[in-house]
Amino acid sequence: MPTDLPTERAVRKPGTLELDPAAEGVALDETPRLIASNKVEGTDVYDGEGRHLGTVYNFMVDKVSGQVAYAVLAFGGFLGLGENHHALPWRALRYSTELGGYVVDIDPGSLAGAPTHGPGEDSFADPNYKKRLDEYYGSRLASA
């Protein structure tokens, strides 16, 4: 199936069931290095000062490389009403065992001005959305 995604270097032969030799084997829930996707969803996200920003709504995986590209942060609202979603580059998040959640080095004011979308909206249907995200977060993450 043709795609417009860049050609990726395969780590293993496509279609192989070989596990990553550096990994710990097959896990269904969590290991010291791996976590199931359903456990990431709902995890708290904090700024660099430890202030709560929101929770991970979900994350987006690149179909070709298999790498997580963005975490979607649920921000604001109450009980799911009125909340907005911000796509944060996955590389911007780091896990804090002390906080039990992810930390992103961006202040709430900058996050409030970031590209956003409401529940049920598919902002990635807009071909320029990824470019806007990269442009918005690029300088902020480079200096963090």
Coordinates of N, CA and C in Angstrom, one line a residue:
M1 N 0.9 -1.2 0.0 CA 0.0 0.0 0.0 C 0.9 1.2 0.0
P2 N 0.8 2.1 -1.0 CA 1.7 3.2 -1.1 C 1.3 4.3 0.0
T3 N 2.3 5.0 0.5 CA 2.1 6.0 1.5 C 2.9 7.2 1.1
D4 N 2.7 8.3 1.7 CA 3.5 9.5 1.5 C 4.5 9.7 2.6
L5 N 4.7 8.6 3.4 CA 5.6 8.7 4.5 C 7.0 8.4 4.1
P6 N 8.0 9.0 4.8 CA 9.4 8.8 4.3 C 9.8 7.4 4.5
T7 N 10.7 6.9 3.7 CA 11.3 5.6 3.8 C 12.0 5.4 5.1
E8 N 11.7 4.4 5.9 CA 12.3 4.1 7.2 C 13.3 3.0 7.0
R9 N 14.3 3.0 7.8 CA 15.3 1.9 7.9 C 14.7 0.8 8.8
A10 N 14.5 -0.4 8.2 CA 13.9 -1.5 9.0 C 15.0 -2.0 10.0
V11 N 14.6 -2.2 11.3 CA 15.5 -2.8 12.3 C 15.5 -4.3 12.1
R12 N 14.4 -4.9 11.7 CA 14.3 -6.3 11.5 C 13.5 -6.5 10.1
K13 N 13.7 -7.6 9.5 CA 13.0 -7.9 8.3 C 11.5 -7.7 8.4
P14 N 10.8 -6.9 7.5 CA 9.4 -6.7 7.7 C 8.6 -8.0 7.7
G15 N 7.7 -8.1 8.6 CA 6.8 -9.3 8.8 C 7.4 -10.3 9.8
T16 N 8.6 -10.1 10.3 CA 9.2 -11.0 11.2 C 8.5 -10.9 12.5
L17 N 8.5 -12.0 13.3 CA 8.0 -12.0 14.6 C 9.1 -12.0 15.7
E18 N 10.3 -11.7 15.2 CA 11.5 -11.6 16.1 C 11.3 -10.5 17.1
L19 N 11.6 -10.8 18.3 CA 11.5 -9.8 19.4 C 12.8 -9.0 19.4
D20 N 12.7 -7.8 19.9 CA 13.9 -7.0 20.1 C 14.8 -7.7 21.1
P21 N 16.1 -8.0 20.7 CA 16.9 -8.8 21.5 C 17.3 -8.0 22.8
A22 N 17.2 -6.7 22.8 CA 17.5 -5.9 24.0 C 16.3 -5.7 24.9
A23 N 15.2 -6.2 24.5 CA 14.0 -6.0 25.3 C 13.9 -7.2 26.3
E24 N 12.9 -7.1 27.1 CA 12.7 -8.1 28.2 C 11.8 -9.2 27.9
G25 N 11.3 -9.3 26.7 CA 10.4 -10.4 26.3 C 9.0 -9.8 26.2
V26 N 8.0 -10.7 26.2 CA 6.6 -10.3 26.0 C 6.0 -10.0 27.3
A27 N 5.4 -8.8 27.4 CA 4.7 -8.4 28.6 C 3.3 -7.9 28.1
L28 N 2.3 -8.1 29.0 CA 1.0 -7.7 28.7 C 0.6 -6.4 29.4
D29 N 1.3 -6.1 30.5 CA 0.8 -5.0 31.3 C 2.0 -4.0 31.5
E30 N 3.0 -4.3 32.2 CA 4.1 -3.4 32.5 C 5.3 -4.1 32.9
T31 N 6.5 -3.6 32.5 CA 7.8 -4.1 33.0 C 8.6 -2.8 33.4
P32 N 9.8 -2.9 33.9 CA 10.5 -1.7 34.3 C 10.7 -0.7 33.1
R33 N 10.7 -1.2 31.8 CA 10.9 -0.4 30.7 C 9.7 -0.3 29.8
L34 N 8.8 -1.1 29.8 CA 7.7 -1.2 28.9 C 6.4 -0.9 29.7
I35 N 5.4 -0.3 29.0 CA 4.1 -0.1 29.6 C 3.0 -0.3 28.5
A36 N 1.9 -0.9 28.9 CA 0.8 -1.1 27.9 C 0.1 0.2 27.6
S37 N -0.3 0.3 26.4 CA -0.9 1.6 25.9 C -2.1 2.0 26.8
N38 N -2.9 1.0 27.2 CA -4.1 1.4 28.1 C -3.7 1.9 29.4
K39 N -2.5 1.6 29.9 CA -2.0 2.2 31.1 C -1.4 3.6 30.9
V40 N -1.0 4.0 29.7 CA -0.5 5.3 29.5 C -1.7 6.3 29.4
E41 N -2.8 5.9 28.8 CA -4.0 6.7 28.7 C -4.5 7.0 30.1
G42 N -4.7 8.3 30.4 CA -5.1 8.7 31.7 C -4.0 9.1 32.7
T43 N -2.7 8.9 32.2 CA -1.6 9.2 33.1 C -1.5 10.7 33.1
D44 N -1.2 11.2 34.3 CA -1.1 12.7 34.5 C 0.1 13.3 33.8
V45 N 0.0 14.5 33.4 CA 1.1 15.3 32.7 C 1.3 16.5 33.5
Y46 N 2.6 16.8 33.8 CA 3.0 18.0 34.6 C 3.9 18.9 33.8
D47 N 4.0 20.1 34.3 CA 5.0 21.0 33.7 C 6.3 20.8 34.5
G48 N 7.3 21.5 34.1 CA 8.7 21.4 34.7 C 8.7 21.8 36.2
E49 N 7.7 22.5 36.6 CA 7.6 22.9 38.0 C 6.8 21.9 38.8
G50 N 6.2 20.9 38.2 CA 5.4 19.9 38.9 C 3.9 20.3 39.0
R51 N 3.5 21.3 38.2 CA 2.1 21.7 38.2 C 1.4 20.8 37.2
H52 N 0.2 20.3 37.6 CA -0.6 19.4 36.8 C -1.1 20.2 35.6
L53 N -0.9 19.6 34.4 CA -1.4 20.2 33.1 C -2.6 19.5 32.6
G54 N -2.7 18.2 32.8 CA -3.8 17.4 32.2 C -3.4 16.0 32.3
T55 N -4.1 15.2 31.4 CA -3.8 13.8 31.3 C -3.6 13.3 29.9
V56 N -2.9 12.2 29.7 CA -2.7 11.6 28.4 C -4.1 11.1 28.0
Y57 N -4.6 11.6 26.9 CA -5.9 11.1 26.3 C -5.6 9.9 25.5
N58 N -4.6 9.9 24.7 CA -4.1 8.8 23.9 C -2.8 9.2 23.3
F59 N -2.3 8.3 22.5 CA -1.1 8.7 21.7 C -1.2 8.1 20.3
M60 N -0.4 8.8 19.4 CA -0.5 8.4 18.0 C 0.8 7.7 17.6
V61 N 0.7 6.6 17.0 CA 1.8 5.7 16.6 C 2.0 5.8 15.1
D62 N 3.2 6.1 14.6 CA 3.5 6.1 13.2 C 3.3 4.7 12.7
K63 N 2.5 4.5 11.6 CA 2.2 3.2 11.1 C 3.4 2.5 10.5
V64 N 4.3 3.3 9.9 CA 5.4 2.7 9.2 C 6.6 2.4 10.2
S65 N 7.0 3.3 11.0 CA 8.1 3.1 11.9 C 7.7 2.4 13.2
G66 N 6.5 2.5 13.6 CA 6.0 1.9 14.8 C 6.4 2.8 16.0
Q67 N 6.9 3.9 15.8 CA 7.3 4.8 16.9 C 6.2 5.7 17.3
V68 N 6.1 6.0 18.6 CA 5.1 7.0 19.1 C 5.5 8.4 18.6
A69 N 4.6 9.1 17.9 CA 4.9 10.4 17.4 C 4.4 11.5 18.4
Y70 N 3.1 11.4 18.8 CA 2.5 12.4 19.6 C 1.7 11.8 20.8
A71 N 1.7 12.5 21.9 CA 0.8 12.2 23.0 C -0.3 13.2 22.9
V72 N -1.5 12.8 23.0 CA -2.6 13.8 23.0 C -3.0 14.1 24.5
L73 N -2.8 15.3 24.9 CA -3.0 15.8 26.2 C -4.5 16.3 26.3
A74 N -5.2 15.8 27.3 CA -6.6 16.3 27.6 C -6.3 17.5 28.6
F75 N -6.8 18.7 28.3 CA -6.4 19.9 29.0 C -7.7 20.7 29.3
G76 N -7.9 21.0 30.5 CA -9.1 21.8 30.9 C -10.3 21.0 31.0
G77 N -11.4 21.7 31.1 CA -12.7 21.1 31.2 C -13.0 20.4 32.5
F78 N -14.2 19.8 32.6 CA -14.6 19.1 33.8 C -15.3 17.8 33.4
L79 N -14.9 16.7 33.8 CA -15.5 15.4 33.5 C -15.6 15.2 32.0
G80 N -14.7 15.7 31.3 CA -14.7 15.5 29.8 C -15.4 16.6 29.0
L81 N -16.1 17.4 29.7 CA -16.9 18.5 29.1 C -16.0 19.7 29.0
G82 N -15.9 20.3 27.8 CA -15.2 21.5 27.6 C -13.7 21.4 27.6
E83 N -13.2 20.1 27.6 CA -11.8 19.9 27.5 C -11.3 20.1 26.1
N84 N -10.0 20.5 26.0 CA -9.4 20.6 24.7 C -8.3 19.5 24.6
H85 N -7.8 19.3 23.4 CA -6.8 18.3 23.2 C -5.6 19.0 22.6
H86 N -4.4 18.7 23.1 CA -3.2 19.2 22.5 C -2.3 18.0 22.2
A87 N -1.8 18.0 21.0 CA -0.9 17.0 20.6 C 0.5 17.5 20.9
L88 N 1.2 16.7 21.8 CA 2.6 17.0 22.2 C 3.5 16.0 21.6
P89 N 4.6 16.5 21.0 CA 5.6 15.6 20.5 C 6.0 14.6 21.6
W90 N 6.0 13.3 21.3 CA 6.3 12.3 22.3 C 7.7 12.6 22.9
R91 N 8.7 13.0 22.0 CA 10.0 13.2 22.5 C 10.1 14.3 23.6
A92 N 9.0 15.1 23.7 CA 9.0 16.2 24.7 C 8.7 15.7 26.1
L93 N 8.1 14.5 26.2 CA 7.7 14.0 27.5 C 8.8 13.1 28.1
R94 N 8.9 13.2 29.4 CA 9.8 12.2 30.1 C 9.0 11.8 31.3
Y95 N 9.2 10.5 31.6 CA 8.5 10.0 32.8 C 9.2 10.3 34.1
S96 N 8.4 10.7 35.1 CA 8.9 11.0 36.4 C 8.4 9.9 37.4
T97 N 9.2 9.1 37.9 CA 8.8 8.2 38.9 C 8.3 8.9 40.2
E98 N 8.9 10.1 40.5 CA 8.5 10.8 41.7 C 7.1 11.3 41.6
L99 N 6.7 11.8 40.4 CA 5.3 12.3 40.2 C 4.4 11.2 39.7
G100 N 4.9 10.1 39.2 CA 4.0 9.1 38.7 C 3.3 9.5 37.4
G101 N 4.0 10.3 36.7 CA 3.4 10.8 35.4 C 4.5 11.4 34.5
Y102 N 4.0 12.0 33.4 CA 4.9 12.5 32.5 C 5.2 14.0 32.7
V103 N 6.4 14.5 32.4 CA 6.7 15.9 32.6 C 7.1 16.4 31.2
V104 N 6.6 17.6 30.9 CA 6.9 18.3 29.7 C 7.4 19.7 30.1
D105 N 8.5 20.1 29.5 CA 9.1 21.4 29.9 C 8.5 22.5 29.0
I106 N 7.3 22.8 29.3 CA 6.6 23.9 28.7 C 5.6 24.4 29.7
D107 N 5.5 25.7 29.8 CA 4.7 26.3 30.8 C 3.2 26.3 30.4
P108 N 2.3 26.4 31.3 CA 0.9 26.4 31.0 C 0.5 27.5 30.0
G109 N 1.1 28.7 30.1 CA 0.7 29.7 29.2 C 1.1 29.4 27.7
S110 N 2.2 28.8 27.5 CA 2.6 28.4 26.2 C 1.7 27.3 25.7
L111 N 1.4 26.4 26.6 CA 0.5 25.3 26.2 C -0.9 25.8 25.8
A112 N -1.4 26.8 26.5 CA -2.7 27.4 26.2 C -2.7 28.0 24.8
G113 N -1.5 28.4 24.3 CA -1.5 29.0 22.9 C -1.1 28.0 21.9
A114 N -0.9 26.7 22.2 CA -0.5 25.7 21.3 C -1.7 25.3 20.4
P115 N -1.4 24.7 19.2 CA -2.5 24.2 18.4 C -3.3 23.2 19.2
T116 N -4.6 23.3 19.0 CA -5.5 22.5 19.8 C -6.7 22.0 19.0
H117 N -7.4 21.0 19.5 CA -8.7 20.6 18.9 C -9.6 20.1 20.0
G118 N -10.9 20.1 19.7 CA -11.8 19.6 20.7 C -12.1 18.2 20.5
P119 N -12.8 17.6 21.5 CA -13.2 16.2 21.4 C -13.9 15.8 20.1
G120 N -13.6 14.8 19.5 CA -14.2 14.3 18.3 C -13.7 15.0 17.0
E121 N -12.9 16.0 17.1 CA -12.3 16.7 16.0 C -11.1 15.9 15.5
D122 N -10.9 15.8 14.2 CA -9.7 15.1 13.7 C -8.8 16.2 13.1
S123 N -8.0 16.8 13.9 CA -7.1 17.8 13.4 C -6.1 17.3 12.5
F124 N -5.7 16.0 12.6 CA -4.7 15.5 11.7 C -5.2 15.3 10.3
A125 N -6.5 15.5 10.1 CA -7.1 15.4 8.7 C -6.6 16.7 8.0
D126 N -6.3 17.7 8.7 CA -5.7 18.9 8.1 C -4.2 18.6 7.8
P127 N -3.8 18.6 6.5 CA -2.4 18.3 6.2 C -1.4 19.2 6.8
N128 N -1.8 20.4 7.2 CA -0.9 21.4 7.7 C -0.8 21.3 9.3
Y129 N -1.6 20.5 9.9 CA -1.6 20.4 11.4 C -0.3 20.0 11.9
K130 N 0.3 18.9 11.4 CA 1.6 18.4 11.9 C 2.7 19.5 11.7
K131 N 2.7 20.2 10.6 CA 3.6 21.2 10.3 C 3.5 22.3 11.4
R132 N 2.2 22.7 11.7 CA 2.0 23.7 12.7 C 2.5 23.3 14.1
L133 N 2.3 22.0 14.4 CA 2.8 21.5 15.7 C 4.3 21.5 15.7
D134 N 4.9 21.1 14.7 CA 6.4 21.1 14.6 C 7.0 22.5 14.7
E135 N 6.3 23.5 14.1 CA 6.8 24.8 14.1 C 6.5 25.4 15.5
Y136 N 5.4 25.1 16.1 CA 5.1 25.7 17.4 C 6.0 25.1 18.5
Y137 N 6.2 23.8 18.6 CA 7.0 23.2 19.6 C 8.5 23.2 19.3
G138 N 8.8 23.3 18.1 CA 10.3 23.2 17.7 C 11.2 24.1 18.5
S139 N 10.9 25.4 18.5 CA 11.8 26.3 19.3 C 11.6 26.1 20.8
R140 N 10.4 25.8 21.2 CA 10.2 25.7 22.7 C 10.9 24.5 23.2
L141 N 11.0 23.4 22.4 CA 11.6 22.1 22.9 C 13.1 22.2 22.8
A142 N 13.6 22.9 21.8 CA 15.0 23.1 21.6 C 15.7 23.8 22.7
S143 N 14.9 24.8 23.3 CA 15.5 25.6 24.4 C 15.3 24.9 25.8
A144 N 14.4 23.9 25.8 CA 14.1 23.3 27.1 C 15.2 22.3 27.6

